[in-house]
Amino acid sequence: METRRRVINADLIKTLSSLGCVILKDELLSKHCSFKIGGRADFFIEIPNEQSLLEFLKNIEGYKFYVLGSGTNVLFSDEGYRGAIVSLAGQFKEISVCGKEIFCGSAAPISNVLNASLRYNLTGLECAAGIPGTVGGAVCGNAGSKDRWIGSVVRNVKVYKGLKKEVIDKKKIIFSYRKSNLANCIVTGVSFVLKKDTKNDSLSVVSDNIKRRLESQFLNAPSAGSIFKNPDGYSAGKLIEEVGLKGTYSGGAQISKLHGNFIINTGGASSKDVVFLVELVKEKVKEKFNLALETEIKIIK
Ligand SMILES: Cc1cc2nc3c(=O)[nH]c(=O)nc-3n(C[C@H](O)[C@H](O)[C@H](O)COP(=O)(O)OP(=O)(O)OC[C@H]3O[C@@H](n4cnc5c(N)ncnc54)[C@H](O)[C@@H]3O)c2cc1C
């Protein structure tokens, strides 16, 4: 069934504001994603704590909304978003460490969680080194490097499914390559269970990971990281290089010359420019290798 659009009424805006929410009307989404692309959302709502999240959820039935982390793996449409983009903030950014466990709100930057683990001499989160974004985004998309994923150190995840609050144990979460079965939940917190770094080598693994990233990715221009998932046994970047598309432009968007799986916004790129390149890559890779590339980024309309 199509979700019907309903205007967030003045009473709800007043209630949410009194609970500390920041509500922005007609907010430009290009300000809220690493691609720097996207039109206006009807509402952009920053929710600082569980009380206001629950109030929002109780009153939002029938209204279209989308939970955003820090927008490093998304492409917003030039037409914007008819509904509310929800961003968890405040209390949801807290991090605490107890023994080998780290508890964090889903809006905590994953880099802060990694830093906390290093401070407490804990190992397990090194695969997150240099990955931008929040804990919520990382866990929902099982972020990581080629062979290590963040899901492997999750103990449990706190979520809302509709109005129901749940703690989902790791055993019930299916983590696979850049995917989890948490897609229909609002993740509010994550507990990671790590190991003591007895060899004292976490820091060098982290700096190696960051060095590798700096060498292979063009990090100065706006992007959303890897556009496509690597098909089994292949590197999407290499396939794109082999079809000769590195450096190709569409308007202000360009397939990176350094890393074929990155599209960068060279200035003023529209979502249409990016989508054009995405479709071109898919077509050429299918034609030459008979492989269907799947996007890793979420395209939000
Ligand atoms: C330069 C660059 C390099 C990158 N390198 C890597 C890499 O090496 N490995 C890797 O895995 N990724 C990489 N990425 C992609 C991105 O950083 C990760 O996917 C990151 O984990 C996304 O986090 P986010 O908070 O920005 O999520 P967003 O982009 O905001 O959201 C991503 C998805 O998660 C959902 N989501 C976010 N928070 C919540 C929540 N609290 N509850 C429910 N759903 C939620 C959103 O709805 C959306 O579907 C890179 C991106 C960039 C720009």
mmCIF file with all atom_site columns, N, CA, C and O and ligand atoms in Angstrom, residues 34 66-74 88 106 130-134 136-138 140 142-145 178 182 185-188 213 217 219 223-226 262 296 298, ligand 1:
data_model
loop_
_atom_site.group_PDB
_atom_site.id
_atom_site.type_symbol
_atom_site.label_atom_id
_atom_site.label_alt_id
_atom_site.label_comp_id
_atom_site.label_asym_id
_atom_site.label_entity_id
_atom_site.label_seq_id
_atom_site.pdbx_PDB_ins_code
_atom_site.Cartn_x
_atom_site.Cartn_y
_atom_site.Cartn_z
_atom_site.occupancy
_atom_site.B_iso_or_equiv
_atom_site.pdbx_formal_charge
_atom_site.auth_seq_id
_atom_site.auth_comp_id
_atom_site.auth_asym_id
_atom_site.auth_atom_id
_atom_site.pdbx_PDB_model_num
ATOM   1   N N   . SER A 1 34  ? 27.442 13.301 2.217  1.00 0.00 ? 34  SER A N   1
ATOM   2   C CA  . SER A 1 34  ? 28.833 13.505 1.786  1.00 0.00 ? 34  SER A CA  1
ATOM   3   C C   . SER A 1 34  ? 28.930 13.776 0.286  1.00 0.00 ? 34  SER A C   1
ATOM   4   O O   . SER A 1 34  ? 29.925 14.324 -0.177 1.00 0.00 ? 34  SER A O   1
ATOM   5   N N   . TYR A 1 66  ? 12.351 8.898  6.705  1.00 0.00 ? 66  TYR A N   1
ATOM   6   C CA  . TYR A 1 66  ? 13.556 8.108  6.414  1.00 0.00 ? 66  TYR A CA  1
ATOM   7   C C   . TYR A 1 66  ? 14.601 8.447  7.471  1.00 0.00 ? 66  TYR A C   1
ATOM   8   O O   . TYR A 1 66  ? 14.884 9.622  7.723  1.00 0.00 ? 66  TYR A O   1
ATOM   9   N N   . VAL A 1 67  ? 15.164 7.406  8.085  1.00 0.00 ? 67  VAL A N   1
ATOM   10  C CA  . VAL A 1 67  ? 16.184 7.636  9.113  1.00 0.00 ? 67  VAL A CA  1
ATOM   11  C C   . VAL A 1 67  ? 17.558 7.713  8.452  1.00 0.00 ? 67  VAL A C   1
ATOM   12  O O   . VAL A 1 67  ? 17.978 6.798  7.743  1.00 0.00 ? 67  VAL A O   1
ATOM   13  N N   . LEU A 1 68  ? 18.229 8.812  8.726  1.00 0.00 ? 68  LEU A N   1
ATOM   14  C CA  . LEU A 1 68  ? 19.547 9.050  8.143  1.00 0.00 ? 68  LEU A CA  1
ATOM   15  C C   . LEU A 1 68  ? 20.598 8.948  9.241  1.00 0.00 ? 68  LEU A C   1
ATOM   16  O O   . LEU A 1 68  ? 20.340 9.314  10.385 1.00 0.00 ? 68  LEU A O   1
ATOM   17  N N   . GLY A 1 69  ? 21.794 8.440  8.864  1.00 0.00 ? 69  GLY A N   1
ATOM   18  C CA  . GLY A 1 69  ? 22.926 8.517  9.789  1.00 0.00 ? 69  GLY A CA  1
ATOM   19  C C   . GLY A 1 69  ? 23.630 9.829  9.477  1.00 0.00 ? 69  GLY A C   1
ATOM   20  O O   . GLY A 1 69  ? 23.042 10.904 9.593  1.00 0.00 ? 69  GLY A O   1
ATOM   21  N N   . SER A 1 70  ? 24.892 9.730  8.961  1.00 0.00 ? 70  SER A N   1
ATOM   22  C CA  . SER A 1 70  ? 25.482 11.011 8.550  1.00 0.00 ? 70  SER A CA  1
ATOM   23  C C   . SER A 1 70  ? 25.513 11.167 7.035  1.00 0.00 ? 70  SER A C   1
ATOM   24  O O   . SER A 1 70  ? 26.216 12.030 6.516  1.00 0.00 ? 70  SER A O   1
ATOM   25  N N   . GLY A 1 71  ? 24.772 10.325 6.333  1.00 0.00 ? 71  GLY A N   1
ATOM   26  C CA  . GLY A 1 71  ? 24.572 10.542 4.896  1.00 0.00 ? 71  GLY A CA  1
ATOM   27  C C   . GLY A 1 71  ? 25.802 10.279 4.046  1.00 0.00 ? 71  GLY A C   1
ATOM   28  O O   . GLY A 1 71  ? 25.982 10.921 3.015  1.00 0.00 ? 71  GLY A O   1
ATOM   29  N N   . THR A 1 72  ? 26.644 9.302  4.453  1.00 0.00 ? 72  THR A N   1
ATOM   30  C CA  . THR A 1 72  ? 27.859 9.033  3.663  1.00 0.00 ? 72  THR A CA  1
ATOM   31  C C   . THR A 1 72  ? 27.688 7.859  2.695  1.00 0.00 ? 72  THR A C   1
ATOM   32  O O   . THR A 1 72  ? 28.622 7.487  2.003  1.00 0.00 ? 72  THR A O   1
ATOM   33  N N   . ASN A 1 73  ? 26.479 7.283  2.685  1.00 0.00 ? 73  ASN A N   1
ATOM   34  C CA  . ASN A 1 73  ? 26.269 6.144  1.782  1.00 0.00 ? 73  ASN A CA  1
ATOM   35  C C   . ASN A 1 73  ? 24.950 6.291  1.037  1.00 0.00 ? 73  ASN A C   1
ATOM   36  O O   . ASN A 1 73  ? 24.306 5.307  0.694  1.00 0.00 ? 73  ASN A O   1
ATOM   37  N N   . VAL A 1 74  ? 24.546 7.546  0.824  1.00 0.00 ? 74  VAL A N   1
ATOM   38  C CA  . VAL A 1 74  ? 23.244 7.791  0.202  1.00 0.00 ? 74  VAL A CA  1
ATOM   39  C C   . VAL A 1 74  ? 23.360 8.786  -0.953 1.00 0.00 ? 74  VAL A C   1
ATOM   40  O O   . VAL A 1 74  ? 24.289 9.594  -1.008 1.00 0.00 ? 74  VAL A O   1
ATOM   41  N N   . LEU A 1 88  ? 19.086 11.140 14.188 1.00 0.00 ? 88  LEU A N   1
ATOM   42  C CA  . LEU A 1 88  ? 19.209 10.999 15.643 1.00 0.00 ? 88  LEU A CA  1
ATOM   43  C C   . LEU A 1 88  ? 20.436 11.791 16.097 1.00 0.00 ? 88  LEU A C   1
ATOM   44  O O   . LEU A 1 88  ? 21.443 11.840 15.397 1.00 0.00 ? 88  LEU A O   1
ATOM   45  N N   . SER A 1 106 ? 23.301 5.096  18.395 1.00 0.00 ? 106 SER A N   1
ATOM   46  C CA  . SER A 1 106 ? 23.485 4.827  16.966 1.00 0.00 ? 106 SER A CA  1
ATOM   47  C C   . SER A 1 106 ? 24.006 6.032  16.192 1.00 0.00 ? 106 SER A C   1
ATOM   48  O O   . SER A 1 106 ? 24.496 5.895  15.086 1.00 0.00 ? 106 SER A O   1
ATOM   49  N N   . GLY A 1 130 ? 38.920 4.823  9.133  1.00 0.00 ? 130 GLY A N   1
ATOM   50  C CA  . GLY A 1 130 ? 38.786 5.649  7.930  1.00 0.00 ? 130 GLY A CA  1
ATOM   51  C C   . GLY A 1 130 ? 37.407 5.593  7.297  1.00 0.00 ? 130 GLY A C   1
ATOM   52  O O   . GLY A 1 130 ? 37.157 6.281  6.308  1.00 0.00 ? 130 GLY A O   1
ATOM   53  N N   . ILE A 1 131 ? 36.496 4.792  7.846  1.00 0.00 ? 131 ILE A N   1
ATOM   54  C CA  . ILE A 1 131 ? 35.128 4.755  7.273  1.00 0.00 ? 131 ILE A CA  1
ATOM   55  C C   . ILE A 1 131 ? 34.324 5.877  7.922  1.00 0.00 ? 131 ILE A C   1
ATOM   56  O O   . ILE A 1 131 ? 34.201 5.936  9.142  1.00 0.00 ? 131 ILE A O   1
ATOM   57  N N   . PRO A 1 132 ? 33.792 6.802  7.113  1.00 0.00 ? 132 PRO A N   1
ATOM   58  C CA  . PRO A 1 132 ? 33.001 7.872  7.723  1.00 0.00 ? 132 PRO A CA  1
ATOM   59  C C   . PRO A 1 132 ? 31.611 7.359  8.110  1.00 0.00 ? 132 PRO A C   1
ATOM   60  O O   . PRO A 1 132 ? 31.205 6.274  7.694  1.00 0.00 ? 132 PRO A O   1
ATOM   61  N N   . GLY A 1 133 ? 30.906 8.131  8.915  1.00 0.00 ? 133 GLY A N   1
ATOM   62  C CA  . GLY A 1 133 ? 29.514 7.772  9.219  1.00 0.00 ? 133 GLY A CA  1
ATOM   63  C C   . GLY A 1 133 ? 29.303 7.388  10.673 1.00 0.00 ? 133 GLY A C   1
ATOM   64  O O   . GLY A 1 133 ? 30.214 7.408  11.494 1.00 0.00 ? 133 GLY A O   1
ATOM   65  N N   . THR A 1 134 ? 28.062 7.025  10.952 1.00 0.00 ? 134 THR A N   1
ATOM   66  C CA  . THR A 1 134 ? 27.642 6.718  12.324 1.00 0.00 ? 134 THR A CA  1
ATOM   67  C C   . THR A 1 134 ? 27.636 5.206  12.575 1.00 0.00 ? 134 THR A C   1
ATOM   68  O O   . THR A 1 134 ? 27.684 4.397  11.635 1.00 0.00 ? 134 THR A O   1
ATOM   69  N N   . GLY A 1 136 ? 25.018 3.589  13.609 1.00 0.00 ? 136 GLY A N   1
ATOM   70  C CA  . GLY A 1 136 ? 23.771 3.069  13.032 1.00 0.00 ? 136 GLY A CA  1
ATOM   71  C C   . GLY A 1 136 ? 23.934 2.716  11.568 1.00 0.00 ? 136 GLY A C   1
ATOM   72  O O   . GLY A 1 136 ? 23.560 1.624  11.125 1.00 0.00 ? 136 GLY A O   1
ATOM   73  N N   . GLY A 1 137 ? 24.529 3.642  10.809 1.00 0.00 ? 137 GLY A N   1
ATOM   74  C CA  . GLY A 1 137 ? 24.751 3.391  9.382  1.00 0.00 ? 137 GLY A CA  1
ATOM   75  C C   . GLY A 1 137 ? 25.686 2.210  9.178  1.00 0.00 ? 137 GLY A C   1
ATOM   76  O O   . GLY A 1 137 ? 25.448 1.354  8.312  1.00 0.00 ? 137 GLY A O   1
ATOM   77  N N   . ALA A 1 138 ? 26.732 2.147  10.000 1.00 0.00 ? 138 ALA A N   1
ATOM   78  C CA  . ALA A 1 138 ? 27.731 1.087  9.838  1.00 0.00 ? 138 ALA A CA  1
ATOM   79  C C   . ALA A 1 138 ? 27.128 -0.287 10.137 1.00 0.00 ? 138 ALA A C   1
ATOM   80  O O   . ALA A 1 138 ? 27.386 -1.262 9.420  1.00 0.00 ? 138 ALA A O   1
ATOM   81  N N   . CYS A 1 140 ? 23.789 -1.123 10.184 1.00 0.00 ? 140 CYS A N   1
ATOM   82  C CA  . CYS A 1 140 ? 22.726 -1.470 9.222  1.00 0.00 ? 140 CYS A CA  1
ATOM   83  C C   . CYS A 1 140 ? 23.327 -1.974 7.910  1.00 0.00 ? 140 CYS A C   1
ATOM   84  O O   . CYS A 1 140 ? 22.798 -2.891 7.293  1.00 0.00 ? 140 CYS A O   1
ATOM   85  N N   . ASN A 1 142 ? 26.466 -3.158 7.592  1.00 0.00 ? 142 ASN A N   1
ATOM   86  C CA  . ASN A 1 142 ? 27.608 -4.051 7.864  1.00 0.00 ? 142 ASN A CA  1
ATOM   87  C C   . ASN A 1 142 ? 28.881 -3.524 7.194  1.00 0.00 ? 142 ASN A C   1
ATOM   88  O O   . ASN A 1 142 ? 29.513 -4.225 6.395  1.00 0.00 ? 142 ASN A O   1
ATOM   89  N N   . ALA A 1 143 ? 29.225 -2.287 7.529  1.00 0.00 ? 143 ALA A N   1
ATOM   90  C CA  . ALA A 1 143 ? 30.383 -1.632 6.903  1.00 0.00 ? 143 ALA A CA  1
ATOM   91  C C   . ALA A 1 143 ? 31.675 -2.356 7.268  1.00 0.00 ? 143 ALA A C   1
ATOM   92  O O   . ALA A 1 143 ? 31.749 -3.072 8.263  1.00 0.00 ? 143 ALA A O   1
ATOM   93  N N   . GLY A 1 144 ? 32.674 -2.151 6.457  1.00 0.00 ? 144 GLY A N   1
ATOM   94  C CA  . GLY A 1 144 ? 33.963 -2.771 6.760  1.00 0.00 ? 144 GLY A CA  1
ATOM   95  C C   . GLY A 1 144 ? 34.913 -2.700 5.593  1.00 0.00 ? 144 GLY A C   1
ATOM   96  O O   . GLY A 1 144 ? 34.692 -1.930 4.645  1.00 0.00 ? 144 GLY A O   1
ATOM   97  N N   . SER A 1 145 ? 35.959 -3.503 5.704  1.00 0.00 ? 145 SER A N   1
ATOM   98  C CA  . SER A 1 145 ? 36.936 -3.557 4.617  1.00 0.00 ? 145 SER A CA  1
ATOM   99  C C   . SER A 1 145 ? 36.639 -4.808 3.794  1.00 0.00 ? 145 SER A C   1
ATOM   100 O O   . SER A 1 145 ? 35.585 -5.412 3.939  1.00 0.00 ? 145 SER A O   1
ATOM   101 N N   . ARG A 1 178 ? 27.924 -6.060 3.165  1.00 0.00 ? 178 ARG A N   1
ATOM   102 C CA  . ARG A 1 178 ? 27.290 -4.727 3.135  1.00 0.00 ? 178 ARG A CA  1
ATOM   103 C C   . ARG A 1 178 ? 25.771 -4.781 3.319  1.00 0.00 ? 178 ARG A C   1
ATOM   104 O O   . ARG A 1 178 ? 25.017 -4.032 2.701  1.00 0.00 ? 178 ARG A O   1
ATOM   105 N N   . LEU A 1 182 ? 18.506 -5.477 9.426  1.00 0.00 ? 182 LEU A N   1
ATOM   106 C CA  . LEU A 1 182 ? 17.996 -4.429 10.316 1.00 0.00 ? 182 LEU A CA  1
ATOM   107 C C   . LEU A 1 182 ? 17.308 -3.305 9.540  1.00 0.00 ? 182 LEU A C   1
ATOM   108 O O   . LEU A 1 182 ? 16.928 -2.289 10.123 1.00 0.00 ? 182 LEU A O   1
ATOM   109 N N   . CYS A 1 185 ? 14.201 -1.438 10.784 1.00 0.00 ? 185 CYS A N   1
ATOM   110 C CA  . CYS A 1 185 ? 14.175 -0.984 12.180 1.00 0.00 ? 185 CYS A CA  1
ATOM   111 C C   . CYS A 1 185 ? 14.783 0.404  12.284 1.00 0.00 ? 185 CYS A C   1
ATOM   112 O O   . CYS A 1 185 ? 15.545 0.821  11.416 1.00 0.00 ? 185 CYS A O   1
ATOM   113 N N   . ILE A 1 186 ? 14.476 1.076  13.389 1.00 0.00 ? 186 ILE A N   1
ATOM   114 C CA  . ILE A 1 186 ? 15.252 2.275  13.718 1.00 0.00 ? 186 ILE A CA  1
ATOM   115 C C   . ILE A 1 186 ? 16.247 1.823  14.778 1.00 0.00 ? 186 ILE A C   1
ATOM   116 O O   . ILE A 1 186 ? 15.856 1.372  15.867 1.00 0.00 ? 186 ILE A O   1
ATOM   117 N N   . VAL A 1 187 ? 17.509 1.880  14.440 1.00 0.00 ? 187 VAL A N   1
ATOM   118 C CA  . VAL A 1 187 ? 18.536 1.454  15.391 1.00 0.00 ? 187 VAL A CA  1
ATOM   119 C C   . VAL A 1 187 ? 18.820 2.632  16.321 1.00 0.00 ? 187 VAL A C   1
ATOM   120 O O   . VAL A 1 187 ? 19.100 3.742  15.861 1.00 0.00 ? 187 VAL A O   1
ATOM   121 N N   . THR A 1 188 ? 18.731 2.383  17.632 1.00 0.00 ? 188 THR A N   1
ATOM   122 C CA  . THR A 1 188 ? 19.001 3.483  18.577 1.00 0.00 ? 188 THR A CA  1
ATOM   123 C C   . THR A 1 188 ? 20.323 3.285  19.321 1.00 0.00 ? 188 THR A C   1
ATOM   124 O O   . THR A 1 188 ? 20.901 4.253  19.806 1.00 0.00 ? 188 THR A O   1
ATOM   125 N N   . ARG A 1 213 ? 43.766 3.466  2.310  1.00 0.00 ? 213 ARG A N   1
ATOM   126 C CA  . ARG A 1 213 ? 42.620 4.257  1.863  1.00 0.00 ? 213 ARG A CA  1
ATOM   127 C C   . ARG A 1 213 ? 43.065 5.548  1.157  1.00 0.00 ? 213 ARG A C   1
ATOM   128 O O   . ARG A 1 213 ? 42.562 5.905  0.107  1.00 0.00 ? 213 ARG A O   1
ATOM   129 N N   . GLN A 1 217 ? 41.885 6.033  -2.690 1.00 0.00 ? 217 GLN A N   1
ATOM   130 C CA  . GLN A 1 217 ? 40.622 6.761  -2.833 1.00 0.00 ? 217 GLN A CA  1
ATOM   131 C C   . GLN A 1 217 ? 40.889 8.258  -2.916 1.00 0.00 ? 217 GLN A C   1
ATOM   132 O O   . GLN A 1 217 ? 41.784 8.758  -2.241 1.00 0.00 ? 217 GLN A O   1
ATOM   133 N N   . LEU A 1 219 ? 39.867 11.365 -1.660 1.00 0.00 ? 219 LEU A N   1
ATOM   134 C CA  . LEU A 1 219 ? 39.010 11.736 -0.538 1.00 0.00 ? 219 LEU A CA  1
ATOM   135 C C   . LEU A 1 219 ? 38.728 13.235 -0.438 1.00 0.00 ? 219 LEU A C   1
ATOM   136 O O   . LEU A 1 219 ? 37.982 13.674 0.423  1.00 0.00 ? 219 LEU A O   1
ATOM   137 N N   . SER A 1 223 ? 31.824 12.498 -2.263 1.00 0.00 ? 223 SER A N   1
ATOM   138 C CA  . SER A 1 223 ? 31.444 11.205 -2.856 1.00 0.00 ? 223 SER A CA  1
ATOM   139 C C   . SER A 1 223 ? 30.590 10.460 -1.836 1.00 0.00 ? 223 SER A C   1
ATOM   140 O O   . SER A 1 223 ? 30.325 10.984 -0.754 1.00 0.00 ? 223 SER A O   1
ATOM   141 N N   . ALA A 1 224 ? 30.186 9.244  -2.177 1.00 0.00 ? 224 ALA A N   1
ATOM   142 C CA  . ALA A 1 224 ? 29.458 8.424  -1.208 1.00 0.00 ? 224 ALA A CA  1
ATOM   143 C C   . ALA A 1 224 ? 30.180 7.089  -1.035 1.00 0.00 ? 224 ALA A C   1
ATOM   144 O O   . ALA A 1 224 ? 29.572 6.074  -0.767 1.00 0.00 ? 224 ALA A O   1
ATOM   145 N N   . GLY A 1 225 ? 31.501 7.105  -1.224 1.00 0.00 ? 225 GLY A N   1
ATOM   146 C CA  . GLY A 1 225 ? 32.262 5.862  -1.109 1.00 0.00 ? 225 GLY A CA  1
ATOM   147 C C   . GLY A 1 225 ? 32.016 4.989  -2.325 1.00 0.00 ? 225 GLY A C   1
ATOM   148 O O   . GLY A 1 225 ? 31.675 5.480  -3.415 1.00 0.00 ? 225 GLY A O   1
ATOM   149 N N   . SER A 1 226 ? 32.161 3.688  -2.135 1.00 0.00 ? 226 SER A N   1
ATOM   150 C CA  . SER A 1 226 ? 31.971 2.761  -3.266 1.00 0.00 ? 226 SER A CA  1
ATOM   151 C C   . SER A 1 226 ? 30.520 2.796  -3.725 1.00 0.00 ? 226 SER A C   1
ATOM   152 O O   . SER A 1 226 ? 29.602 2.682  -2.916 1.00 0.00 ? 226 SER A O   1
ATOM   153 N N   . PHE A 1 262 ? 34.379 4.764  -7.415 1.00 0.00 ? 262 PHE A N   1
ATOM   154 C CA  . PHE A 1 262 ? 33.952 6.022  -6.779 1.00 0.00 ? 262 PHE A CA  1
ATOM   155 C C   . PHE A 1 262 ? 33.419 6.967  -7.848 1.00 0.00 ? 262 PHE A C   1
ATOM   156 O O   . PHE A 1 262 ? 34.039 7.122  -8.902 1.00 0.00 ? 262 PHE A O   1
ATOM   157 N N   . GLU A 1 296 ? 25.746 -0.183 -4.017 1.00 0.00 ? 296 GLU A N   1
ATOM   158 C CA  . GLU A 1 296 ? 25.947 -0.245 -2.564 1.00 0.00 ? 296 GLU A CA  1
ATOM   159 C C   . GLU A 1 296 ? 25.276 0.970  -1.913 1.00 0.00 ? 296 GLU A C   1
ATOM   160 O O   . GLU A 1 296 ? 24.721 0.878  -0.831 1.00 0.00 ? 296 GLU A O   1
ATOM   161 N N   . LYS A 1 298 ? 22.498 3.880  -1.162 1.00 0.00 ? 298 LYS A N   1
ATOM   162 C CA  . LYS A 1 298 ? 21.026 3.887  -1.147 1.00 0.00 ? 298 LYS A CA  1
ATOM   163 C C   . LYS A 1 298 ? 20.566 5.135  -1.887 1.00 0.00 ? 298 LYS A C   1
ATOM   164 O O   . LYS A 1 298 ? 20.984 6.246  -1.552 1.00 0.00 ? 298 LYS A O   1
HETATM 165 C C1  . LIG B 2 .   ? 34.983 8.481  1.294  1.00 0.00 ? 1   LIG B C1  1
HETATM 166 C C2  . LIG B 2 .   ? 34.120 7.333  1.735  1.00 0.00 ? 1   LIG B C2  1
HETATM 167 C C3  . LIG B 2 .   ? 34.697 6.109  1.989  1.00 0.00 ? 1   LIG B C3  1
HETATM 168 C C4  . LIG B 2 .   ? 33.914 5.015  2.397  1.00 0.00 ? 1   LIG B C4  1
HETATM 169 N N1  . LIG B 2 .   ? 34.522 3.823  2.640  1.00 0.00 ? 1   LIG B N1  1
HETATM 170 C C5  . LIG B 2 .   ? 33.773 2.776  3.072  1.00 0.00 ? 1   LIG B C5  1
HETATM 171 C C6  . LIG B 2 .   ? 34.386 1.510  3.379  1.00 0.00 ? 1   LIG B C6  1
HETATM 172 O O1  . LIG B 2 .   ? 35.577 1.330  3.266  1.00 0.00 ? 1   LIG B O1  1
HETATM 173 N N2  . LIG B 2 .   ? 33.588 0.502  3.803  1.00 0.00 ? 1   LIG B N2  1
HETATM 174 C C7  . LIG B 2 .   ? 32.237 0.646  3.958  1.00 0.00 ? 1   LIG B C7  1
HETATM 175 O O2  . LIG B 2 .   ? 31.581 -0.304 4.355  1.00 0.00 ? 1   LIG B O2  1
HETATM 176 N N3  . LIG B 2 .   ? 31.646 1.823  3.659  1.00 0.00 ? 1   LIG B N3  1
HETATM 177 C C8  . LIG B 2 .   ? 32.367 2.883  3.236  1.00 0.00 ? 1   LIG B C8  1
HETATM 178 N N4  . LIG B 2 .   ? 31.758 4.083  2.935  1.00 0.00 ? 1   LIG B N4  1
HETATM 179 C C9  . LIG B 2 .   ? 30.295 4.181  2.982  1.00 0.00 ? 1   LIG B C9  1
HETATM 180 C C10 . LIG B 2 .   ? 29.746 4.714  4.316  1.00 0.00 ? 1   LIG B C10 1
HETATM 181 O O3  . LIG B 2 .   ? 30.699 5.491  4.984  1.00 0.00 ? 1   LIG B O3  1
HETATM 182 C C11 . LIG B 2 .   ? 29.313 3.584  5.233  1.00 0.00 ? 1   LIG B C11 1
HETATM 183 O O4  . LIG B 2 .   ? 28.357 2.798  4.599  1.00 0.00 ? 1   LIG B O4  1
HETATM 184 C C12 . LIG B 2 .   ? 28.767 4.115  6.573  1.00 0.00 ? 1   LIG B C12 1
HETATM 185 O O5  . LIG B 2 .   ? 28.674 3.047  7.457  1.00 0.00 ? 1   LIG B O5  1
HETATM 186 C C13 . LIG B 2 .   ? 27.411 4.817  6.411  1.00 0.00 ? 1   LIG B C13 1
HETATM 187 O O6  . LIG B 2 .   ? 27.112 5.437  7.640  1.00 0.00 ? 1   LIG B O6  1
HETATM 188 P P1  . LIG B 2 .   ? 26.155 6.709  7.702  1.00 0.00 ? 1   LIG B P1  1
HETATM 189 O O7  . LIG B 2 .   ? 25.913 7.036  9.130  1.00 0.00 ? 1   LIG B O7  1
HETATM 190 O O8  . LIG B 2 .   ? 26.689 7.814  6.887  1.00 0.00 ? 1   LIG B O8  1
HETATM 191 O O9  . LIG B 2 .   ? 24.834 6.110  7.074  1.00 0.00 ? 1   LIG B O9  1
HETATM 192 P P2  . LIG B 2 .   ? 23.864 6.826  6.015  1.00 0.00 ? 1   LIG B P2  1
HETATM 193 O O10 . LIG B 2 .   ? 24.589 7.001  4.735  1.00 0.00 ? 1   LIG B O10 1
HETATM 194 O O11 . LIG B 2 .   ? 23.253 8.024  6.629  1.00 0.00 ? 1   LIG B O11 1
HETATM 195 O O12 . LIG B 2 .   ? 22.751 5.711  5.853  1.00 0.00 ? 1   LIG B O12 1
HETATM 196 C C14 . LIG B 2 .   ? 23.053 4.478  5.234  1.00 0.00 ? 1   LIG B C14 1
HETATM 197 C C15 . LIG B 2 .   ? 21.877 3.529  5.462  1.00 0.00 ? 1   LIG B C15 1
HETATM 198 O O13 . LIG B 2 .   ? 21.795 3.205  6.863  1.00 0.00 ? 1   LIG B O13 1
HETATM 199 C C16 . LIG B 2 .   ? 20.486 3.523  7.343  1.00 0.00 ? 1   LIG B C16 1
HETATM 200 N N5  . LIG B 2 .   ? 20.638 4.034  8.722  1.00 0.00 ? 1   LIG B N5  1
HETATM 201 C C17 . LIG B 2 .   ? 21.560 4.904  9.194  1.00 0.00 ? 1   LIG B C17 1
HETATM 202 N N6  . LIG B 2 .   ? 21.383 5.087  10.522 1.00 0.00 ? 1   LIG B N6  1
HETATM 203 C C18 . LIG B 2 .   ? 20.315 4.336  10.865 1.00 0.00 ? 1   LIG B C18 1
HETATM 204 C C19 . LIG B 2 .   ? 19.636 4.100  12.107 1.00 0.00 ? 1   LIG B C19 1
HETATM 205 N N7  . LIG B 2 .   ? 20.014 4.680  13.252 1.00 0.00 ? 1   LIG B N7  1
HETATM 206 N N8  . LIG B 2 .   ? 18.584 3.257  12.106 1.00 0.00 ? 1   LIG B N8  1
HETATM 207 C C20 . LIG B 2 .   ? 18.180 2.655  10.956 1.00 0.00 ? 1   LIG B C20 1
HETATM 208 N N9  . LIG B 2 .   ? 18.771 2.837  9.756  1.00 0.00 ? 1   LIG B N9  1
HETATM 209 C C21 . LIG B 2 .   ? 19.831 3.665  9.727  1.00 0.00 ? 1   LIG B C21 1
HETATM 210 C C22 . LIG B 2 .   ? 19.946 4.603  6.413  1.00 0.00 ? 1   LIG B C22 1
HETATM 211 O O14 . LIG B 2 .   ? 18.531 4.590  6.430  1.00 0.00 ? 1   LIG B O14 1
HETATM 212 C C23 . LIG B 2 .   ? 20.536 4.146  5.088  1.00 0.00 ? 1   LIG B C23 1
HETATM 213 O O15 . LIG B 2 .   ? 19.732 3.134  4.522  1.00 0.00 ? 1   LIG B O15 1
HETATM 214 C C24 . LIG B 2 .   ? 32.527 5.182  2.539  1.00 0.00 ? 1   LIG B C24 1
HETATM 215 C C25 . LIG B 2 .   ? 31.938 6.436  2.278  1.00 0.00 ? 1   LIG B C25 1
HETATM 216 C C26 . LIG B 2 .   ? 32.729 7.504  1.885  1.00 0.00 ? 1   LIG B C26 1
HETATM 217 C C27 . LIG B 2 .   ? 32.089 8.838  1.628  1.00 0.00 ? 1   LIG B C27 1
#
